[in-house]
Amino acid sequence: MRLDRAFVRKKRPHNWIEGVERDKWGKIIRTCGVACCPYKTGKPDQLKNHKAAKHGINVVWCSCDQDNCDYKAKQASSVKNHKQDIHNIDVGWH
């Protein structure tokens, strides 16, 4: 084995883009993109969840189906709890 082969730099993958912010493992760092929001992550699912939770972007709202009730929530379980607490629907007494 030649010594100079031990110091050869690994080739970058074909999809490597220069000028993109990366972490120490080479994964792309994604920023939120909303004004004045400093959030950064390396995982696209976490960025999607952050935008939905903090900024209300791409949120599918669940709403209460009772008459004259305007309650909305991001999670179906919250609507179910609302129905139990406010409208006494599907209440299981123990």
PDB file of N, CA and C in Angstrom:
ATOM      1  N   MET A   1       0.843  -1.188   0.000  1.00  0.00           N
ATOM      2  CA  MET A   1       0.000   0.000   0.000  1.00  0.00           C
ATOM      3  C   MET A   1       0.881   1.241   0.000  1.00  0.00           C
ATOM      4  N   ARG A   2       0.540   2.132  -0.876  1.00  0.00           N
ATOM      5  CA  ARG A   2       1.291   3.377  -0.947  1.00  0.00           C
ATOM      6  C   ARG A   2       0.762   4.355   0.094  1.00  0.00           C
ATOM      7  N   LEU A   3       1.639   5.146   0.673  1.00  0.00           N
ATOM      8  CA  LEU A   3       1.241   6.084   1.715  1.00  0.00           C
ATOM      9  C   LEU A   3       0.362   7.210   1.188  1.00  0.00           C
ATOM     10  N   ASP A   4       0.583   7.641  -0.045  1.00  0.00           N
ATOM     11  CA  ASP A   4      -0.197   8.774  -0.552  1.00  0.00           C
ATOM     12  C   ASP A   4      -1.676   8.417  -0.763  1.00  0.00           C
ATOM     13  N   ARG A   5      -2.022   7.130  -0.879  1.00  0.00           N
ATOM     14  CA  ARG A   5      -3.426   6.737  -1.036  1.00  0.00           C
ATOM     15  C   ARG A   5      -4.209   6.928   0.261  1.00  0.00           C
ATOM     16  N   ALA A   6      -3.530   6.889   1.394  1.00  0.00           N
ATOM     17  CA  ALA A   6      -4.196   7.044   2.681  1.00  0.00           C
ATOM     18  C   ALA A   6      -4.696   8.471   2.891  1.00  0.00           C
ATOM     19  N   PHE A   7      -4.114   9.420   2.173  1.00  0.00           N
ATOM     20  CA  PHE A   7      -4.477  10.824   2.372  1.00  0.00           C
ATOM     21  C   PHE A   7      -5.307  11.391   1.232  1.00  0.00           C
ATOM     22  N   VAL A   8      -5.813  10.543   0.366  1.00  0.00           N
ATOM     23  CA  VAL A   8      -6.639  11.011  -0.742  1.00  0.00           C
ATOM     24  C   VAL A   8      -8.024  11.354  -0.210  1.00  0.00           C
ATOM     25  N   ARG A   9      -8.508  12.513  -0.588  1.00  0.00           N
ATOM     26  CA  ARG A   9      -9.823  12.970  -0.147  1.00  0.00           C
ATOM     27  C   ARG A   9     -10.917  12.186  -0.846  1.00  0.00           C
ATOM     28  N   LYS A  10     -11.964  11.835  -0.091  1.00  0.00           N
ATOM     29  CA  LYS A  10     -13.079  11.106  -0.682  1.00  0.00           C
ATOM     30  C   LYS A  10     -13.781  11.965  -1.721  1.00  0.00           C
ATOM     31  N   LYS A  11     -14.296  11.307  -2.746  1.00  0.00           N
ATOM     32  CA  LYS A  11     -15.062  12.026  -3.751  1.00  0.00           C
ATOM     33  C   LYS A  11     -16.430  12.366  -3.184  1.00  0.00           C
ATOM     34  N   ARG A  12     -16.926  13.532  -3.540  1.00  0.00           N
ATOM     35  CA  ARG A  12     -18.259  13.928  -3.110  1.00  0.00           C
ATOM     36  C   ARG A  12     -19.296  13.257  -3.989  1.00  0.00           C
ATOM     37  N   PRO A  13     -20.499  13.053  -3.452  1.00  0.00           N
ATOM     38  CA  PRO A  13     -21.549  12.450  -4.269  1.00  0.00           C
ATOM     39  C   PRO A  13     -21.904  13.340  -5.458  1.00  0.00           C
ATOM     40  N   HIS A  14     -22.520  12.749  -6.454  1.00  0.00           N
ATOM     41  CA  HIS A  14     -22.831  13.474  -7.686  1.00  0.00           C
ATOM     42  C   HIS A  14     -23.843  14.594  -7.464  1.00  0.00           C
ATOM     43  N   ASN A  15     -24.628  14.512  -6.383  1.00  0.00           N
ATOM     44  CA  ASN A  15     -25.641  15.539  -6.148  1.00  0.00           C
ATOM     45  C   ASN A  15     -25.172  16.605  -5.160  1.00  0.00           C
ATOM     46  N   TRP A  16     -23.879  16.704  -4.909  1.00  0.00           N
ATOM     47  CA  TRP A  16     -23.322  17.695  -3.993  1.00  0.00           C
ATOM     48  C   TRP A  16     -23.413  19.071  -4.620  1.00  0.00           C
ATOM     49  N   ILE A  17     -23.969  20.017  -3.898  1.00  0.00           N
ATOM     50  CA  ILE A  17     -24.127  21.388  -4.397  1.00  0.00           C
ATOM     51  C   ILE A  17     -23.267  22.299  -3.531  1.00  0.00           C
ATOM     52  N   GLU A  18     -22.424  23.067  -4.160  1.00  0.00           N
ATOM     53  CA  GLU A  18     -21.566  23.992  -3.428  1.00  0.00           C
ATOM     54  C   GLU A  18     -22.397  25.192  -2.952  1.00  0.00           C
ATOM     55  N   GLY A  19     -22.020  25.746  -1.805  1.00  0.00           N
ATOM     56  CA  GLY A  19     -22.679  26.940  -1.285  1.00  0.00           C
ATOM     57  C   GLY A  19     -23.914  26.645  -0.445  1.00  0.00           C
ATOM     58  N   VAL A  20     -24.252  25.368  -0.247  1.00  0.00           N
ATOM     59  CA  VAL A  20     -25.394  24.992   0.574  1.00  0.00           C
ATOM     60  C   VAL A  20     -24.882  24.696   1.981  1.00  0.00           C
ATOM     61  N   GLU A  21     -25.570  25.241   2.996  1.00  0.00           N
ATOM     62  CA  GLU A  21     -25.139  25.031   4.374  1.00  0.00           C
ATOM     63  C   GLU A  21     -25.340  23.574   4.777  1.00  0.00           C
ATOM     64  N   ARG A  22     -24.296  22.986   5.377  1.00  0.00           N
ATOM     65  CA  ARG A  22     -24.342  21.580   5.765  1.00  0.00           C
ATOM     66  C   ARG A  22     -23.846  21.415   7.196  1.00  0.00           C
ATOM     67  N   ASP A  23     -24.282  20.306   7.830  1.00  0.00           N
ATOM     68  CA  ASP A  23     -23.793  19.998   9.168  1.00  0.00           C
ATOM     69  C   ASP A  23     -22.466  19.252   9.062  1.00  0.00           C
ATOM     70  N   LYS A  24     -21.946  18.783  10.211  1.00  0.00           N
ATOM     71  CA  LYS A  24     -20.625  18.153  10.193  1.00  0.00           C
ATOM     72  C   LYS A  24     -20.610  16.803   9.493  1.00  0.00           C
ATOM     73  N   TRP A  25     -21.782  16.201   9.229  1.00  0.00           N
ATOM     74  CA  TRP A  25     -21.852  14.933   8.510  1.00  0.00           C
ATOM     75  C   TRP A  25     -22.141  15.123   7.026  1.00  0.00           C
ATOM     76  N   GLY A  26     -22.321  16.366   6.594  1.00  0.00           N
ATOM     77  CA  GLY A  26     -22.566  16.649   5.191  1.00  0.00           C
ATOM     78  C   GLY A  26     -24.036  16.735   4.816  1.00  0.00           C
ATOM     79  N   LYS A  27     -24.938  16.627   5.793  1.00  0.00           N
ATOM     80  CA  LYS A  27     -26.365  16.735   5.492  1.00  0.00           C
ATOM     81  C   LYS A  27     -26.757  18.200   5.349  1.00  0.00           C
ATOM     82  N   ILE A  28     -27.684  18.468   4.461  1.00  0.00           N
ATOM     83  CA  ILE A  28     -28.121  19.829   4.190  1.00  0.00           C
ATOM     84  C   ILE A  28     -28.892  20.376   5.387  1.00  0.00           C
ATOM     85  N   ILE A  29     -28.565  21.610   5.783  1.00  0.00           N
ATOM     86  CA  ILE A  29     -29.288  22.317   6.836  1.00  0.00           C
ATOM     87  C   ILE A  29     -30.391  23.126   6.169  1.00  0.00           C
ATOM     88  N   ARG A  30     -31.631  22.908   6.606  1.00  0.00           N
ATOM     89  CA  ARG A  30     -32.772  23.625   6.045  1.00  0.00           C
ATOM     90  C   ARG A  30     -33.215  24.697   7.035  1.00  0.00           C
ATOM     91  N   THR A  31     -33.527  25.880   6.534  1.00  0.00           N
ATOM     92  CA  THR A  31     -34.002  26.971   7.376  1.00  0.00           C
ATOM     93  C   THR A  31     -35.490  27.157   7.170  1.00  0.00           C
ATOM     94  N   CYS A  32     -36.130  27.767   8.151  1.00  0.00           N
ATOM     95  CA  CYS A  32     -37.582  27.935   8.124  1.00  0.00           C
ATOM     96  C   CYS A  32     -38.029  28.800   6.950  1.00  0.00           C
ATOM     97  N   GLY A  33     -37.405  29.915   6.746  1.00  0.00           N
ATOM     98  CA  GLY A  33     -37.764  30.781   5.625  1.00  0.00           C
ATOM     99  C   GLY A  33     -38.813  31.825   5.957  1.00  0.00           C
ATOM    100  N   VAL A  34     -39.461  31.730   7.106  1.00  0.00           N
ATOM    101  CA  VAL A  34     -40.427  32.741   7.533  1.00  0.00           C
ATOM    102  C   VAL A  34     -39.629  33.876   8.167  1.00  0.00           C
ATOM    103  N   ALA A  35     -40.056  35.109   7.909  1.00  0.00           N
ATOM    104  CA  ALA A  35     -39.329  36.274   8.402  1.00  0.00           C
ATOM    105  C   ALA A  35     -39.127  36.214   9.913  1.00  0.00           C
ATOM    106  N   CYS A  36     -37.925  36.487  10.350  1.00  0.00           N
ATOM    107  CA  CYS A  36     -37.535  36.550  11.766  1.00  0.00           C
ATOM    108  C   CYS A  36     -37.622  35.209  12.490  1.00  0.00           C
ATOM    109  N   CYS A  37     -37.623  34.097  11.796  1.00  0.00           N
ATOM    110  CA  CYS A  37     -37.646  32.787  12.445  1.00  0.00           C
ATOM    111  C   CYS A  37     -36.274  32.133  12.261  1.00  0.00           C
ATOM    112  N   PRO A  38     -35.554  31.900  13.357  1.00  0.00           N
ATOM    113  CA  PRO A  38     -34.193  31.362  13.258  1.00  0.00           C
ATOM    114  C   PRO A  38     -34.121  29.837  13.193  1.00  0.00           C
ATOM    115  N   TYR A  39     -35.245  29.141  13.077  1.00  0.00           N
ATOM    116  CA  TYR A  39     -35.265  27.684  13.147  1.00  0.00           C
ATOM    117  C   TYR A  39     -34.482  27.055  11.997  1.00  0.00           C
ATOM    118  N   LYS A  40     -33.626  26.073  12.336  1.00  0.00           N
ATOM    119  CA  LYS A  40     -32.858  25.314  11.353  1.00  0.00           C
ATOM    120  C   LYS A  40     -32.906  23.846  11.730  1.00  0.00           C
ATOM    121  N   THR A  41     -32.909  22.961  10.736  1.00  0.00           N
ATOM    122  CA  THR A  41     -32.883  21.523  10.990  1.00  0.00           C
ATOM    123  C   THR A  41     -32.267  20.805   9.808  1.00  0.00           C
ATOM    124  N   GLY A  42     -31.864  19.580  10.032  1.00  0.00           N
ATOM    125  CA  GLY A  42     -31.316  18.755   8.968  1.00  0.00           C
ATOM    126  C   GLY A  42     -32.333  17.774   8.416  1.00  0.00           C
ATOM    127  N   LYS A  43     -33.504  17.716   9.033  1.00  0.00           N
ATOM    128  CA  LYS A  43     -34.515  16.750   8.617  1.00  0.00           C
ATOM    129  C   LYS A  43     -35.736  17.462   8.027  1.00  0.00           C
ATOM    130  N   PRO A  44     -36.141  17.096   6.813  1.00  0.00           N
ATOM    131  CA  PRO A  44     -37.261  17.793   6.171  1.00  0.00           C
ATOM    132  C   PRO A  44     -38.587  17.608   6.900  1.00  0.00           C
ATOM    133  N   ASP A  45     -38.804  16.454   7.543  1.00  0.00           N
ATOM    134  CA  ASP A  45     -40.060  16.241   8.265  1.00  0.00           C
ATOM    135  C   ASP A  45     -40.169  17.164   9.470  1.00  0.00           C
ATOM    136  N   GLN A  46     -39.059  17.409  10.144  1.00  0.00           N
ATOM    137  CA  GLN A  46     -39.075  18.313  11.284  1.00  0.00           C
ATOM    138  C   GLN A  46     -39.381  19.737  10.848  1.00  0.00           C
ATOM    139  N   LEU A  47     -38.887  20.139   9.695  1.00  0.00           N
ATOM    140  CA  LEU A  47     -39.170  21.478   9.190  1.00  0.00           C
ATOM    141  C   LEU A  47     -40.651  21.614   8.853  1.00  0.00           C
ATOM    142  N   LYS A  48     -41.230  20.581   8.268  1.00  0.00           N
ATOM    143  CA  LYS A  48     -42.661  20.591   7.945  1.00  0.00           C
ATOM    144  C   LYS A  48     -43.491  20.696   9.224  1.00  0.00           C
ATOM    145  N   ASN A  49     -43.124  19.923  10.253  1.00  0.00           N
ATOM    146  CA  ASN A  49     -43.845  19.974  11.521  1.00  0.00           C
ATOM    147  C   ASN A  49     -43.685  21.330  12.203  1.00  0.00           C
ATOM    148  N   HIS A  50     -42.505  21.920  12.117  1.00  0.00           N
ATOM    149  CA  HIS A  50     -42.269  23.238  12.701  1.00  0.00           C
ATOM    150  C   HIS A  50     -43.150  24.287  12.042  1.00  0.00           C
ATOM    151  N   LYS A  51     -43.194  24.288  10.721  1.00  0.00           N
ATOM    152  CA  LYS A  51     -43.998  25.288  10.014  1.00  0.00           C
ATOM    153  C   LYS A  51     -45.487  25.134  10.337  1.00  0.00           C
ATOM    154  N   ALA A  52     -45.947  23.901  10.467  1.00  0.00           N
ATOM    155  CA  ALA A  52     -47.358  23.670  10.802  1.00  0.00           C
ATOM    156  C   ALA A  52     -47.664  24.117  12.226  1.00  0.00           C
ATOM    157  N   ALA A  53     -46.781  23.771  13.173  1.00  0.00           N
ATOM    158  CA  ALA A  53     -47.038  24.067  14.578  1.00  0.00           C
ATOM    159  C   ALA A  53     -46.855  25.541  14.924  1.00  0.00           C
ATOM    160  N   LYS A  54     -45.803  26.149  14.426  1.00  0.00           N
ATOM    161  CA  LYS A  54     -45.472  27.520  14.820  1.00  0.00           C
ATOM    162  C   LYS A  54     -46.072  28.591  13.917  1.00  0.00           C
ATOM    163  N   HIS A  55     -46.217  28.290  12.624  1.00  0.00           N
ATOM    164  CA  HIS A  55     -46.639  29.315  11.683  1.00  0.00           C
ATOM    165  C   HIS A  55     -47.985  29.019  11.019  1.00  0.00           C
ATOM    166  N   GLY A  56     -48.522  27.821  11.219  1.00  0.00           N
ATOM    167  CA  GLY A  56     -49.815  27.467  10.629  1.00  0.00           C
ATOM    168  C   GLY A  56     -49.759  27.271   9.122  1.00  0.00           C
ATOM    169  N   ILE A  57     -48.609  26.875   8.598  1.00  0.00           N
ATOM    170  CA  ILE A  57     -48.444  26.677   7.154  1.00  0.00           C
ATOM    171  C   ILE A  57     -48.754  25.225   6.817  1.00  0.00           C
ATOM    172  N   ASN A  58     -49.579  24.998   5.808  1.00  0.00           N
ATOM    173  CA  ASN A  58     -49.981  23.660   5.342  1.00  0.00           C
ATOM    174  C   ASN A  58     -50.626  22.820   6.452  1.00  0.00           C
ATOM    175  N   VAL A  59     -51.442  23.452   7.264  1.00  0.00           N
ATOM    176  CA  VAL A  59     -52.125  22.755   8.345  1.00  0.00           C
ATOM    177  C   VAL A  59     -53.501  22.318   7.853  1.00  0.00           C
ATOM    178  N   VAL A  60     -53.857  21.067   8.130  1.00  0.00           N
ATOM    179  CA  VAL A  60     -55.197  20.575   7.848  1.00  0.00           C
ATOM    180  C   VAL A  60     -55.973  20.704   9.153  1.00  0.00           C
ATOM    181  N   TRP A  61     -56.923  21.630   9.168  1.00  0.00           N
ATOM    182  CA  TRP A  61     -57.677  21.893  10.379  1.00  0.00           C
ATOM    183  C   TRP A  61     -58.821  20.902  10.516  1.00  0.00           C
ATOM    184  N   CYS A  62     -59.031  20.404  11.715  1.00  0.00           N
ATOM    185  CA  CYS A  62     -60.169  19.550  12.055  1.00  0.00           C
ATOM    186  C   CYS A  62     -61.165  20.442  12.794  1.00  0.00           C
ATOM    187  N   SER A  63     -62.435  20.346  12.443  1.00  0.00           N
ATOM    188  CA  SER A  63     -63.420  21.212  13.079  1.00  0.00           C
ATOM    189  C   SER A  63     -64.537  20.390  13.704  1.00  0.00           C
ATOM    190  N   CYS A  64     -65.191  20.995  14.667  1.00  0.00           N
ATOM    191  CA  CYS A  64     -66.307  20.370  15.352  1.00  0.00           C
ATOM    192  C   CYS A  64     -67.514  20.371  14.419  1.00  0.00           C
ATOM    193  N   ASP A  65     -68.221  19.235  14.342  1.00  0.00           N
ATOM    194  CA  ASP A  65     -69.344  19.117  13.411  1.00  0.00           C
ATOM    195  C   ASP A  65     -70.696  19.436  14.051  1.00  0.00           C
ATOM    196  N   GLN A  66     -70.707  19.971  15.267  1.00  0.00           N
ATOM    197  CA  GLN A  66     -71.952  20.320  15.936  1.00  0.00           C
ATOM    198  C   GLN A  66     -72.461  21.677  15.452  1.00  0.00           C
ATOM    199  N   ASP A  67     -73.775  21.849  15.492  1.00  0.00           N
ATOM    200  CA  ASP A  67     -74.385  23.110  15.053  1.00  0.00           C
ATOM    201  C   ASP A  67     -73.944  24.258  15.961  1.00  0.00           C
ATOM    202  N   ASN A  68     -73.690  25.404  15.357  1.00  0.00           N
ATOM    203  CA  ASN A  68     -73.307  26.641  16.053  1.00  0.00           C
ATOM    204  C   ASN A  68     -72.023  26.509  16.860  1.00  0.00           C
ATOM    205  N   CYS A  69     -71.108  25.659  16.427  1.00  0.00           N
ATOM    206  CA  CYS A  69     -69.817  25.506  17.100  1.00  0.00           C
ATOM    207  C   CYS A  69     -68.714  25.749  16.074  1.00  0.00           C
ATOM    208  N   ASP A  70     -67.844  26.704  16.373  1.00  0.00           N
ATOM    209  CA  ASP A  70     -66.777  27.093  15.451  1.00  0.00           C
ATOM    210  C   ASP A  70     -65.411  26.577  15.888  1.00  0.00           C
ATOM    211  N   TYR A  71     -65.371  25.564  16.758  1.00  0.00           N
ATOM    212  CA  TYR A  71     -64.094  25.060  17.281  1.00  0.00           C
ATOM    213  C   TYR A  71     -63.289  24.389  16.178  1.00  0.00           C
ATOM    214  N   LYS A  72     -61.996  24.746  16.102  1.00  0.00           N
ATOM    215  CA  LYS A  72     -61.059  24.125  15.163  1.00  0.00           C
ATOM    216  C   LYS A  72     -59.800  23.738  15.916  1.00  0.00           C
ATOM    217  N   ALA A  73     -59.163  22.653  15.455  1.00  0.00           N
ATOM    218  CA  ALA A  73     -57.910  22.207  16.061  1.00  0.00           C
ATOM    219  C   ALA A  73     -57.033  21.572  14.991  1.00  0.00           C
ATOM    220  N   LYS A  74     -55.749  21.480  15.297  1.00  0.00           N
ATOM    221  CA  LYS A  74     -54.801  20.879  14.363  1.00  0.00           C
ATOM    222  C   LYS A  74     -54.825  19.358  14.443  1.00  0.00           C
ATOM    223  N   GLN A  75     -55.317  18.811  15.554  1.00  0.00           N
ATOM    224  CA  GLN A  75     -55.339  17.365  15.742  1.00  0.00           C
ATOM    225  C   GLN A  75     -56.761  16.886  15.982  1.00  0.00           C
ATOM    226  N   ALA A  76     -57.080  15.731  15.415  1.00  0.00           N
ATOM    227  CA  ALA A  76     -58.417  15.162  15.563  1.00  0.00           C
ATOM    228  C   ALA A  76     -58.696  14.793  17.015  1.00  0.00           C
ATOM    229  N   SER A  77     -57.680  14.405  17.744  1.00  0.00           N
ATOM    230  CA  SER A  77     -57.880  14.045  19.151  1.00  0.00           C
ATOM    231  C   SER A  77     -58.327  15.245  19.977  1.00  0.00           C
ATOM    232  N   SER A  78     -57.881  16.443  19.616  1.00  0.00           N
ATOM    233  CA  SER A  78     -58.311  17.647  20.322  1.00  0.00           C
ATOM    234  C   SER A  78     -59.790  17.923  20.085  1.00  0.00           C
ATOM    235  N   VAL A  79     -60.261  17.668  18.863  1.00  0.00           N
ATOM    236  CA  VAL A  79     -61.680  17.846  18.555  1.00  0.00           C
ATOM    237  C   VAL A  79     -62.505  16.816  19.322  1.00  0.00           C
ATOM    238  N   LYS A  80     -62.007  15.598  19.413  1.00  0.00           N
ATOM    239  CA  LYS A  80     -62.711  14.557  20.169  1.00  0.00           C
ATOM    240  C   LYS A  80     -62.832  14.945  21.641  1.00  0.00           C
ATOM    241  N   ASN A  81     -61.746  15.444  22.223  1.00  0.00           N
ATOM    242  CA  ASN A  81     -61.780  15.896  23.612  1.00  0.00           C
ATOM    243  C   ASN A  81     -62.736  17.076  23.787  1.00  0.00           C
ATOM    244  N   HIS A  82     -62.766  17.974  22.816  1.00  0.00           N
ATOM    245  CA  HIS A  82     -63.677  19.116  22.855  1.00  0.00           C
ATOM    246  C   HIS A  82     -65.126  18.634  22.872  1.00  0.00           C
ATOM    247  N   LYS A  83     -65.443  17.662  22.020  1.00  0.00           N
ATOM    248  CA  LYS A  83     -66.804  17.135  21.968  1.00  0.00           C
ATOM    249  C   LYS A  83     -67.199  16.495  23.302  1.00  0.00           C
ATOM    250  N   GLN A  84     -66.266  15.782  23.913  1.00  0.00           N
ATOM    251  CA  GLN A  84     -66.555  15.150  25.201  1.00  0.00           C
ATOM    252  C   GLN A  84     -66.760  16.190  26.304  1.00  0.00           C
ATOM    253  N   ASP A  85     -65.896  17.217  26.318  1.00  0.00           N
ATOM    254  CA  ASP A  85     -65.938  18.202  27.401  1.00  0.00           C
ATOM    255  C   ASP A  85     -67.068  19.217  27.240  1.00  0.00           C
ATOM    256  N   ILE A  86     -67.299  19.691  26.033  1.00  0.00           N
ATOM    257  CA  ILE A  86     -68.260  20.774  25.810  1.00  0.00           C
ATOM    258  C   ILE A  86     -69.646  20.250  25.442  1.00  0.00           C
ATOM    259  N   HIS A  87     -69.714  19.269  24.557  1.00  0.00           N
ATOM    260  CA  HIS A  87     -70.999  18.807  24.033  1.00  0.00           C
ATOM    261  C   HIS A  87     -71.489  17.502  24.662  1.00  0.00           C
ATOM    262  N   ASN A  88     -70.693  16.881  25.533  1.00  0.00           N
ATOM    263  CA  ASN A  88     -71.039  15.611  26.174  1.00  0.00           C
ATOM    264  C   ASN A  88     -71.372  14.514  25.169  1.00  0.00           C
ATOM    265  N   ILE A  89     -70.564  14.433  24.112  1.00  0.00           N
ATOM    266  CA  ILE A  89     -70.751  13.403  23.085  1.00  0.00           C
ATOM    267  C   ILE A  89     -69.665  12.341  23.282  1.00  0.00           C
ATOM    268  N   ASP A  90     -70.078  11.069  23.236  1.00  0.00           N
ATOM    269  CA  ASP A  90     -69.163   9.935  23.408  1.00  0.00           C
ATOM    270  C   ASP A  90     -68.395   9.993  24.722  1.00  0.00           C
ATOM    271  N   VAL A  91     -69.082  10.399  25.795  1.00  0.00           N
ATOM    272  CA  VAL A  91     -68.444  10.467  27.090  1.00  0.00           C
ATOM    273  C   VAL A  91     -68.534   9.088  27.750  1.00  0.00           C
ATOM    274  N   GLY A  92     -67.416   8.604  28.217  1.00  0.00           N
ATOM    275  CA  GLY A  92     -67.396   7.319  28.932  1.00  0.00           C
ATOM    276  C   GLY A  92     -67.183   7.574  30.412  1.00  0.00           C
ATOM    277  N   TRP A  93     -68.214   7.406  31.179  1.00  0.00           N
ATOM    278  CA  TRP A  93     -68.127   7.623  32.629  1.00  0.00           C
ATOM    279  C   TRP A  93     -67.594   6.371  33.316  1.00  0.00           C
ATOM    280  N   HIS A  94     -66.693   6.551  34.260  1.00  0.00           N
ATOM    281  CA  HIS A  94     -66.114   5.425  34.979  1.00  0.00           C
ATOM    282  C   HIS A  94     -66.440   5.548  36.446  1.00  0.00           C
TER     283      HIS A  94
END
